[in-house]
Coordinates of C-alpha atoms in Angstrom, one line a residue:
P1 CA -0.1 -0.2 0.1
T2 CA 1.2 3.6 -0.7
S3 CA 0.1 6.6 1.1
V4 CA -1.2 9.4 -0.8
P5 CA -2.2 13.0 -0.1
Y6 CA -5.2 13.1 -2.6
S7 CA -7.8 11.3 -3.8
T8 CA -7.2 8.8 -6.7
T9 CA -10.1 9.8 -9.0
W10 CA -10.2 10.0 -13.0
A11 CA -13.1 11.2 -14.9
S12 CA -13.1 11.1 -18.8
T13 CA -15.8 12.6 -21.3
L14 CA -16.8 11.8 -24.7
G15 CA -17.7 15.3 -26.1
A16 CA -20.9 15.6 -27.8
H17 CA -20.8 14.5 -31.7
S18 CA -23.8 15.5 -33.8
L19 CA -25.2 15.2 -37.3
T20 CA -27.4 17.9 -38.5
A21 CA -29.7 17.4 -41.8
I22 CA -31.9 20.2 -43.3
A23 CA -34.1 19.9 -46.4
Y24 CA -35.4 22.9 -48.6
D25 CA -38.3 23.4 -51.1
S26 CA -38.1 25.0 -54.3
A27 CA -38.8 28.4 -52.7
G28 CA -35.5 27.8 -50.4
Q29 CA -37.5 27.3 -47.5
T30 CA -37.1 24.8 -44.7
T31 CA -39.2 21.8 -44.9
T32 CA -37.4 19.2 -42.4
S33 CA -34.4 19.2 -40.4
S34 CA -33.0 16.6 -37.9
V35 CA -30.4 16.3 -35.5
V36 CA -28.5 13.5 -34.0
S37 CA -26.1 14.0 -31.3
V38 CA -24.3 11.2 -28.8
T39 CA -22.5 12.2 -25.8
G40 CA -20.7 9.7 -23.0
G41 CA -18.7 9.6 -20.1
A42 CA -16.8 7.6 -17.4
R43 CA -15.5 8.2 -13.9
E44 CA -14.0 6.3 -11.3
Q45 CA -12.9 6.7 -7.4
Q46 CA -10.4 4.2 -6.1
A47 CA -9.6 5.9 -2.8
V48 CA -10.4 8.6 0.2
P49 CA -8.4 11.5 0.0
G50 CA -5.4 11.3 2.5
T51 CA -5.8 7.7 3.0
V52 CA -3.6 4.3 2.1
V53 CA -4.3 3.2 -1.4
D54 CA -4.8 -0.7 -1.4
P55 CA -6.7 -2.0 -4.6
A56 CA -8.2 -5.0 -2.7
T57 CA -10.0 -3.3 0.2
D58 CA -10.4 0.6 -0.7
P59 CA -13.4 1.9 -1.8
L60 CA -14.4 1.8 -5.4
E61 CA -16.7 3.6 -7.6
A62 CA -16.9 3.6 -11.4
I63 CA -19.6 4.9 -13.6
Y64 CA -19.9 4.4 -17.6
D65 CA -22.8 6.1 -19.4
V66 CA -23.8 6.7 -23.2
R67 CA -26.4 9.0 -24.4
S68 CA -28.0 9.7 -27.7
S69 CA -30.5 12.1 -29.0
F70 CA -32.4 12.2 -32.2
R71 CA -34.7 15.4 -33.2
F72 CA -36.7 15.4 -36.4
A73 CA -38.8 18.6 -37.4
A74 CA -41.3 17.4 -40.1
S75 CA -42.8 20.6 -40.5
K76 CA -43.7 23.9 -38.7
R77 CA -46.0 21.8 -36.7
V78 CA -45.2 18.5 -36.4
A79 CA -41.9 17.4 -34.2
L80 CA -40.5 14.2 -32.9
R81 CA -37.7 13.5 -30.6
A82 CA -36.2 10.4 -29.2
D83 CA -33.5 10.0 -26.5
V84 CA -31.7 6.9 -25.3
M85 CA -29.3 6.4 -22.4
Y86 CA -27.1 3.3 -21.1
S87 CA -25.2 3.4 -17.7
Y88 CA -23.0 0.7 -15.8
E89 CA -22.0 1.5 -12.1
R90 CA -19.9 -0.8 -9.9
Q91 CA -19.2 -0.2 -6.4
R92 CA -17.2 -1.8 -3.8
W93 CA -16.6 -1.3 -0.4
P94 CA -14.7 -2.9 2.9
Q95 CA -16.6 -5.5 5.0
S96 CA -15.8 -7.6 8.0
G97 CA -13.8 -10.5 7.8
G98 CA -11.9 -9.4 4.9
F99 CA -14.5 -9.4 2.8
N100 CA -15.6 -6.7 0.0
G101 CA -19.4 -6.0 -1.0
F102 CA -20.0 -5.2 -4.6
T103 CA -22.8 -3.6 -6.3
D104 CA -23.3 -3.8 -10.2
I105 CA -26.2 -1.5 -11.6
S106 CA -26.8 -1.4 -15.3
G107 CA -29.7 0.1 -16.9
V108 CA -31.0 1.5 -20.0
S109 CA -33.7 4.1 -20.6
G110 CA -35.2 6.1 -23.3
W111 CA -38.4 7.9 -24.4
T112 CA -40.0 9.3 -27.6
E113 CA -42.2 12.4 -27.8
A114 CA -44.4 13.8 -30.9
T115 CA -45.8 17.1 -30.8
L116 CA -48.6 18.3 -33.1
D117 CA -49.6 22.2 -33.2
A118 CA -53.5 21.9 -34.1
G119 CA -57.0 22.7 -33.0
G120 CA -55.8 25.9 -31.2
G121 CA -53.3 24.3 -28.9
V122 CA -50.2 21.8 -28.8
W123 CA -50.7 18.1 -28.7
R124 CA -47.8 16.1 -27.0
A125 CA -47.9 12.1 -26.9
R126 CA -44.6 10.7 -24.9
V127 CA -43.6 7.2 -24.6
F128 CA -41.1 6.5 -21.8
A129 CA -39.4 3.0 -20.9
E130 CA -36.6 2.2 -18.3
H131 CA -35.1 -1.2 -17.3
F132 CA -32.3 -1.8 -14.6
D133 CA -30.6 -4.8 -13.5
Y134 CA -29.0 -4.8 -9.8
L135 CA -26.2 -7.5 -8.6
Y136 CA -25.0 -7.8 -5.4
R137 CA -21.9 -9.9 -4.4
S138 CA -19.4 -10.6 -1.7
A139 CA -15.9 -11.9 -2.1
R140 CA -12.5 -11.6 -1.1
G141 CA -10.2 -9.3 -2.9
P142 CA -10.8 -6.5 -5.5
L143 CA -13.2 -8.5 -7.9
P144 CA -16.5 -10.5 -7.3
I145 CA -16.9 -13.8 -7.7
A146 CA -18.7 -14.6 -11.4
N147 CA -22.1 -16.3 -11.8
S148 CA -23.0 -15.6 -8.4
G149 CA -24.9 -13.0 -6.1
T150 CA -28.5 -11.7 -5.2
T151 CA -30.4 -10.0 -8.5
Q152 CA -33.2 -7.6 -8.9
D153 CA -34.6 -6.8 -12.0
E154 CA -36.9 -3.7 -12.5
S155 CA -38.8 -2.1 -15.4
L156 CA -41.2 0.6 -16.1
V157 CA -43.2 1.8 -18.9
R158 CA -45.1 5.1 -19.1
A159 CA -47.3 6.6 -21.8
L160 CA -48.8 10.2 -21.9
V161 CA -51.1 12.1 -24.3
A162 CA -51.6 15.9 -23.2
H163 CA -52.9 19.0 -24.6
S164 CA -52.5 22.6 -24.1
R165 CA -53.9 25.9 -25.4
R166 CA -54.0 29.6 -24.5
S167 CA -57.0 31.6 -25.0
G168 CA -56.6 35.3 -24.1
A169 CA -55.9 35.2 -20.2
N170 CA -56.7 31.6 -19.9
S171 CA -54.0 28.5 -20.0
L172 CA -55.5 25.1 -20.3
D173 CA -53.7 22.0 -19.8
V174 CA -55.6 18.6 -19.8
G175 CA -53.8 14.9 -20.4
V176 CA -54.1 11.2 -19.5
Q177 CA -51.2 8.8 -18.2
G178 CA -50.6 5.5 -17.9
S179 CA -47.7 3.3 -16.5
L180 CA -46.8 -0.4 -16.0
R181 CA -44.2 -1.3 -13.6
D182 CA -42.4 -4.9 -12.6
V183 CA -40.0 -5.9 -10.2
E184 CA -38.5 -9.2 -9.8
A185 CA -36.4 -9.9 -6.7
P186 CA -36.1 -13.6 -5.7
D187 CA -36.0 -14.5 -1.9
R188 CA -36.1 -10.2 -1.4
I189 CA -39.9 -9.8 -1.8
L190 CA -43.1 -11.9 -1.3
S191 CA -43.8 -14.2 -4.5
D192 CA -40.4 -12.9 -5.8
Q193 CA -42.1 -10.6 -7.9
A194 CA -44.4 -7.8 -8.1
S195 CA -46.2 -5.6 -10.4
D196 CA -48.5 -2.6 -10.9
E197 CA -50.5 -0.6 -13.1
Q198 CA -51.5 3.1 -12.8
L199 CA -53.7 5.5 -14.7
E200 CA -54.1 9.2 -14.3
V201 CA -56.3 11.9 -15.7
Y202 CA -55.8 15.6 -15.1
A203 CA -56.9 19.1 -15.7
Q204 CA -55.4 22.2 -14.8
D205 CA -56.7 26.1 -15.8
V206 CA -54.7 29.3 -14.9
L207 CA -56.3 32.5 -15.6
R208 CA -54.2 35.7 -15.4
L209 CA -55.4 39.0 -13.9
G210 CA -52.6 41.4 -14.4
Q211 CA -49.8 40.4 -12.3
V212 CA -52.0 37.6 -10.4
L213 CA -52.5 34.1 -11.7
L214 CA -55.3 31.9 -10.2
N215 CA -54.9 28.2 -11.0
G216 CA -57.0 25.5 -10.2
G217 CA -57.0 21.7 -11.1
A218 CA -57.7 18.2 -10.4
R219 CA -55.8 15.1 -10.7
Y220 CA -57.6 11.5 -10.3
T221 CA -55.1 8.5 -10.0
W222 CA -56.2 5.0 -10.2
N223 CA -53.6 2.1 -9.2
S224 CA -54.1 -1.7 -9.3
Q225 CA -52.6 -2.1 -5.8
W226 CA -54.2 0.8 -3.8
N227 CA -57.3 1.7 -6.1
G228 CA -58.2 5.7 -6.9
N229 CA -57.5 9.0 -5.4
L230 CA -58.8 12.6 -6.1
S231 CA -56.6 15.2 -5.7
P232 CA -57.8 18.7 -6.2
S233 CA -56.0 21.9 -6.3
L234 CA -56.5 25.7 -6.0
G235 CA -53.5 28.6 -6.1
V236 CA -52.7 31.9 -6.2
A237 CA -49.6 33.4 -7.6
W238 CA -47.9 36.8 -7.9
E239 CA -45.9 37.8 -10.8
P240 CA -44.5 41.3 -10.6
V241 CA -41.9 40.9 -13.6
N242 CA -41.2 38.4 -15.9
Q243 CA -39.9 35.2 -14.8
V244 CA -40.4 36.2 -11.3
R245 CA -43.2 34.4 -9.5
V246 CA -44.1 34.2 -5.8

């Protein structure tokens, strides 16, 4: 082991790489445009500042991720966007008896959204999904034992359809959202698996009276585990200047 006065931390970032494509009509006006970008990063910390560096027992945290985004403007009224991210994280910490604990978390998530300017407002449809794998292991030395440990998998899918419109001093937002969630954790939860479905319907209206904003709304939530719940809301806000609200 070697004594160091600083933390052995390193980080690296893959800069944003983007590709843009624009289409024009015969009059030189933009008809469609698209942008694709990719970013990534890595970070690792192997010791606490001012401590002795020992790869067999020192705490470790390593994180790696890659992100990508796609945007497509089909017209002035229609736009599409999709984002996806993959991440991997490993944590190591010392335990009693010369053992180390290890946690590996890998996950992928993404969402896609379409917007349409029509009917005096903006319609928005979005789908979001994510999946994570958790793995816990314990072993002597700096590396875990392969094909061992306790696992837990989690998945979530959520869909939303919403509409926003402004008419004079009124701003109206309505929407419906549904989600499905599933968890598999052998020997950790009852029946080794749990899931639930949820449906939400909401509406909110904001009335501007000069610098005063009056807002009222309601949200109804139904869940397969705890049935339904209605949550009304009413509020007042004061906006003396733009972007300052009390």
